[in-house]
């Protein structure tokens, strides 16, 4: 142990001596290089940007403004003639000149920029004069004399900008010469410094690299092994105390991570089961209240047969909802529950509601999460059928498609436009709704498929609707034929 500690001190002292020798020299060189190059390159970039901006300006300004004013002159006069002037072109030109004025350092060019700004103001007045002139000949004369002719302001601005670009290009050439000279000096200093520092680094590092890098390589491979999921601890042979401590901590961490991952998997499963049970428990109490009120009204009206039918349907509905504590049931039981719900609602809304349930018999033994159809039917009734005039129809269908179970709830109610459908579809995935509604059904389908509300694409709900014609809600589920497959992964 004493020998190891002495070795550790020697390695530490060598590394510290190496750093103390190299870092100050490197710091001075880097700071000198950064300050010099930043100063010159910043100036060069600014001048280059000015030259490019001026070149782009000169390439389009005269042509665009002259063409716009010519088109303005030949058009008949109107009360909106002033608004038809190509002032946006002139405003853009003024913006460009203002930017150049803030970054230009050459005195001659600053004078040219100020002169061009004054010309732009004169140009604005000439354009307004043309817009107010009623005579075509006079307008054309003003255009040629003051704006686009050889003595016009656009030609003069173009000439000034051309001279501006020439001075900026010459300034670029001068700065480039400075950069070359500075680079030569810095290159010489850097090469000399690199030679000296490289020699020092090699002399110091050769003695300690092998005893440090080999165990580090073993630790790196162990990290890759842990990253691939293999947490088997394997010791690293090393005489360096720090690396030995790191290896021991690595092995302890791997054991703890392995135990935590196992516990997390179990906790996640319990959480998913609890979330599924909570979602399924959120049955809207208003349905029960309204049904009991309806039963009371029917009893007072001596409609005994309807009372019996409604009580029987209500009993069947809640029997299927409870389902002996199971979170899945057969499609036949789910259809029976929906039928009970619709029987109750048809008694309450006999003047506006008809329904049809058309599911093939061979699909009735498929397993589905309970309470996925009733909320969709309820939504179709209250948001579709009740918002239209006359008799409404709710249809529940089922089919097998590409090895999956596809259920549809269709109504001929008020329907929705495309924007409403997009918002509804987005809301399903972003949890923008609450209660035993569409988000609830969608999340329970996802949990049923793989225990994750965000996974198992493309299982869940999708929507199609047309205003005035109705809405179709599609439910896509994995095809499962018995309870033993309840925990299987969705394909």
PDB file of C-alpha atoms in Angstrom, residues 106 112 163-175:
ATOM      1  CA  UNK A 106     -13.785  54.983 -44.536  1.00  0.00           C
ATOM      2  CA  UNK A 112     -21.005  58.878 -50.176  1.00  0.00           C
ATOM      3  CA  UNK A 163     -17.364  54.163 -56.165  1.00  0.00           C
ATOM      4  CA  UNK A 164     -18.254  52.966 -52.654  1.00  0.00           C
ATOM      5  CA  UNK A 165     -17.733  49.335 -53.683  1.00  0.00           C
ATOM      6  CA  UNK A 166     -14.371  50.195 -55.267  1.00  0.00           C
ATOM      7  CA  UNK A 167     -13.064  51.785 -52.061  1.00  0.00           C
ATOM      8  CA  UNK A 168     -14.324  48.879 -49.938  1.00  0.00           C
ATOM      9  CA  UNK A 169     -12.627  46.336 -52.228  1.00  0.00           C
ATOM     10  CA  UNK A 170      -9.350  48.251 -51.971  1.00  0.00           C
ATOM     11  CA  UNK A 171      -9.734  48.261 -48.191  1.00  0.00           C
ATOM     12  CA  UNK A 172     -10.265  44.485 -48.311  1.00  0.00           C
ATOM     13  CA  UNK A 173      -7.018  44.074 -50.247  1.00  0.00           C
ATOM     14  CA  UNK A 174      -5.168  46.153 -47.650  1.00  0.00           C
ATOM     15  CA  UNK A 175      -6.587  44.146 -44.758  1.00  0.00           C
TER      16      UNK A 175
END
